[in-house]
Amino acid sequence: MTGSGEGWLNDGLDLPGMDSGLWASGVDYISGWREARDAADRLNRALLGAGLELSAVRAVASTNEDGCGVVRLTGWPGAVNELAVLLEARAASDGGAA
């Protein structure tokens, strides 16, 4: 679910802070990315279950410069606002509990 994506939705590896794609020798980026991919896939399934389209908002797996997994949420502002409304409604229904 978190693969290359459609144009603006990419795998997150070309974002600033990644030394323009240069990776440090000896750093295990794959295991961190796999962990992030599993978490991103879970979040993407939840987004789909909430009625959101992955072409509008989705979680993408990446790593930081140390090889730790990172999950980023990317999307169009309207879809992110829709997600925020869903989360705010959930928080309100639980009395504000997380």
C-alpha atoms as a PDB file:
ATOM      1  CA  MET A   1       0.000   0.000   0.000  1.00  0.00           C
ATOM      2  CA  THR A   2       2.858   2.390   0.574  1.00  0.00           C
ATOM      3  CA  GLY A   3       4.759   1.884  -2.661  1.00  0.00           C
ATOM      4  CA  SER A   4       5.772   4.497  -5.177  1.00  0.00           C
ATOM      5  CA  GLY A   5       2.325   6.047  -5.419  1.00  0.00           C
ATOM      6  CA  GLU A   6       0.787   8.382  -7.941  1.00  0.00           C
ATOM      7  CA  GLY A   7       3.129  11.269  -8.753  1.00  0.00           C
ATOM      8  CA  TRP A   8       2.962  13.566  -5.725  1.00  0.00           C
ATOM      9  CA  LEU A   9       2.450  10.565  -3.434  1.00  0.00           C
ATOM     10  CA  ASN A  10       5.900   9.023  -3.283  1.00  0.00           C
ATOM     11  CA  ASP A  11       7.781   6.748  -0.928  1.00  0.00           C
ATOM     12  CA  GLY A  12       9.177   9.725   0.991  1.00  0.00           C
ATOM     13  CA  LEU A  13      12.818   8.980   0.254  1.00  0.00           C
ATOM     14  CA  ASP A  14      13.325  12.143  -1.775  1.00  0.00           C
ATOM     15  CA  LEU A  15      12.390  14.576   0.984  1.00  0.00           C
ATOM     16  CA  PRO A  16      14.817  17.237   2.229  1.00  0.00           C
ATOM     17  CA  GLY A  17      16.983  16.088   5.104  1.00  0.00           C
ATOM     18  CA  MET A  18      17.923  12.823   3.440  1.00  0.00           C
ATOM     19  CA  ASP A  19      21.100  14.359   2.000  1.00  0.00           C
ATOM     20  CA  SER A  20      19.486  14.368  -1.436  1.00  0.00           C
ATOM     21  CA  GLY A  21      19.340  10.583  -1.558  1.00  0.00           C
ATOM     22  CA  LEU A  22      22.852   9.895  -0.288  1.00  0.00           C
ATOM     23  CA  TRP A  23      22.834   7.200   2.351  1.00  0.00           C
ATOM     24  CA  ALA A  24      25.547   6.600   4.912  1.00  0.00           C
ATOM     25  CA  SER A  25      27.510   3.399   4.552  1.00  0.00           C
ATOM     26  CA  GLY A  26      26.835   0.849   7.273  1.00  0.00           C
ATOM     27  CA  VAL A  27      23.411   2.207   8.265  1.00  0.00           C
ATOM     28  CA  ASP A  28      20.587  -0.356   8.097  1.00  0.00           C
ATOM     29  CA  TYR A  29      17.871   1.655   6.369  1.00  0.00           C
ATOM     30  CA  ILE A  30      15.908  -1.418   5.260  1.00  0.00           C
ATOM     31  CA  SER A  31      14.775  -2.670   8.675  1.00  0.00           C
ATOM     32  CA  GLY A  32      13.683   0.819   9.717  1.00  0.00           C
ATOM     33  CA  TRP A  33      11.830   1.256   6.456  1.00  0.00           C
ATOM     34  CA  ARG A  34      10.120  -2.145   6.826  1.00  0.00           C
ATOM     35  CA  GLU A  35       8.887  -1.210  10.296  1.00  0.00           C
ATOM     36  CA  ALA A  36       7.618   2.118   8.947  1.00  0.00           C
ATOM     37  CA  ARG A  37       5.997   0.374   5.975  1.00  0.00           C
ATOM     38  CA  ASP A  38       4.052  -1.958   8.268  1.00  0.00           C
ATOM     39  CA  ALA A  39       2.808   0.995  10.336  1.00  0.00           C
ATOM     40  CA  ALA A  40       1.979   3.006   7.199  1.00  0.00           C
ATOM     41  CA  ASP A  41       0.067   0.063   5.724  1.00  0.00           C
ATOM     42  CA  ARG A  42      -1.963  -0.222   8.932  1.00  0.00           C
ATOM     43  CA  LEU A  43      -2.755   3.490   8.886  1.00  0.00           C
ATOM     44  CA  ASN A  44      -3.663   3.348   5.183  1.00  0.00           C
ATOM     45  CA  ARG A  45      -6.108   0.509   5.873  1.00  0.00           C
ATOM     46  CA  ALA A  46      -7.663   2.638   8.641  1.00  0.00           C
ATOM     47  CA  LEU A  47      -7.893   5.634   6.291  1.00  0.00           C
ATOM     48  CA  LEU A  48      -9.659   3.484   3.709  1.00  0.00           C
ATOM     49  CA  GLY A  49     -11.972   2.127   6.414  1.00  0.00           C
ATOM     50  CA  ALA A  50     -12.864   5.697   7.374  1.00  0.00           C
ATOM     51  CA  GLY A  51     -13.899   6.405   3.793  1.00  0.00           C
ATOM     52  CA  LEU A  52     -10.848   8.396   2.718  1.00  0.00           C
ATOM     53  CA  GLU A  53      -9.207   7.826  -0.648  1.00  0.00           C
ATOM     54  CA  LEU A  54      -5.489   7.003  -0.683  1.00  0.00           C
ATOM     55  CA  SER A  55      -5.146   9.155  -3.790  1.00  0.00           C
ATOM     56  CA  ALA A  56      -6.045  12.138  -1.562  1.00  0.00           C
ATOM     57  CA  VAL A  57      -4.350  11.287   1.742  1.00  0.00           C
ATOM     58  CA  ARG A  58      -2.034   8.455   2.719  1.00  0.00           C
ATOM     59  CA  ALA A  59       0.747   7.364   5.003  1.00  0.00           C
ATOM     60  CA  VAL A  60       4.156   6.807   3.404  1.00  0.00           C
ATOM     61  CA  ALA A  61       7.098   4.902   4.816  1.00  0.00           C
ATOM     62  CA  SER A  62      10.539   6.436   4.996  1.00  0.00           C
ATOM     63  CA  THR A  63      13.628   6.510   7.197  1.00  0.00           C
ATOM     64  CA  ASN A  64      15.622   9.245   8.815  1.00  0.00           C
ATOM     65  CA  GLU A  65      19.365   9.705   8.354  1.00  0.00           C
ATOM     66  CA  ASP A  66      20.035   7.220  11.186  1.00  0.00           C
ATOM     67  CA  GLY A  67      17.968   4.488   9.571  1.00  0.00           C
ATOM     68  CA  CYS A  68      15.037   4.768  11.993  1.00  0.00           C
ATOM     69  CA  GLY A  69      11.654   4.227  10.422  1.00  0.00           C
ATOM     70  CA  VAL A  70       9.484   7.290   9.850  1.00  0.00           C
ATOM     71  CA  VAL A  71       5.848   7.434   8.745  1.00  0.00           C
ATOM     72  CA  ARG A  72       4.681  10.613   7.077  1.00  0.00           C
ATOM     73  CA  LEU A  73       1.112  11.600   6.347  1.00  0.00           C
ATOM     74  CA  THR A  74       0.793  13.293   2.984  1.00  0.00           C
ATOM     75  CA  GLY A  75      -2.244  14.561   1.207  1.00  0.00           C
ATOM     76  CA  TRP A  76      -4.319  17.295  -0.260  1.00  0.00           C
ATOM     77  CA  PRO A  77      -5.439  19.926   2.274  1.00  0.00           C
ATOM     78  CA  GLY A  78      -9.122  19.080   1.866  1.00  0.00           C
ATOM     79  CA  ALA A  79      -8.553  15.405   2.625  1.00  0.00           C
ATOM     80  CA  VAL A  80      -6.312  16.208   5.596  1.00  0.00           C
ATOM     81  CA  ASN A  81      -9.012  18.548   6.919  1.00  0.00           C
ATOM     82  CA  GLU A  82     -11.544  15.727   6.517  1.00  0.00           C
ATOM     83  CA  LEU A  83      -9.261  13.440   8.526  1.00  0.00           C
ATOM     84  CA  ALA A  84      -8.892  16.130  11.187  1.00  0.00           C
ATOM     85  CA  VAL A  85     -12.704  16.373  11.463  1.00  0.00           C
ATOM     86  CA  LEU A  86     -12.916  12.600  11.954  1.00  0.00           C
ATOM     87  CA  LEU A  87     -10.224  12.644  14.635  1.00  0.00           C
ATOM     88  CA  GLU A  88     -11.775  15.639  16.402  1.00  0.00           C
ATOM     89  CA  ALA A  89     -15.163  13.901  16.424  1.00  0.00           C
ATOM     90  CA  ARG A  90     -13.555  10.776  17.877  1.00  0.00           C
ATOM     91  CA  ALA A  91     -11.811  12.793  20.592  1.00  0.00           C
ATOM     92  CA  ALA A  92     -15.062  14.599  21.435  1.00  0.00           C
ATOM     93  CA  SER A  93     -17.015  11.341  21.648  1.00  0.00           C
ATOM     94  CA  ASP A  94     -14.465   9.952  24.117  1.00  0.00           C
ATOM     95  CA  GLY A  95     -14.646  13.050  26.277  1.00  0.00           C
ATOM     96  CA  GLY A  96     -11.294  14.226  24.929  1.00  0.00           C
ATOM     97  CA  ALA A  97      -9.418  11.053  25.865  1.00  0.00           C
ATOM     98  CA  ALA A  98      -6.741   9.907  23.459  1.00  0.00           C
END
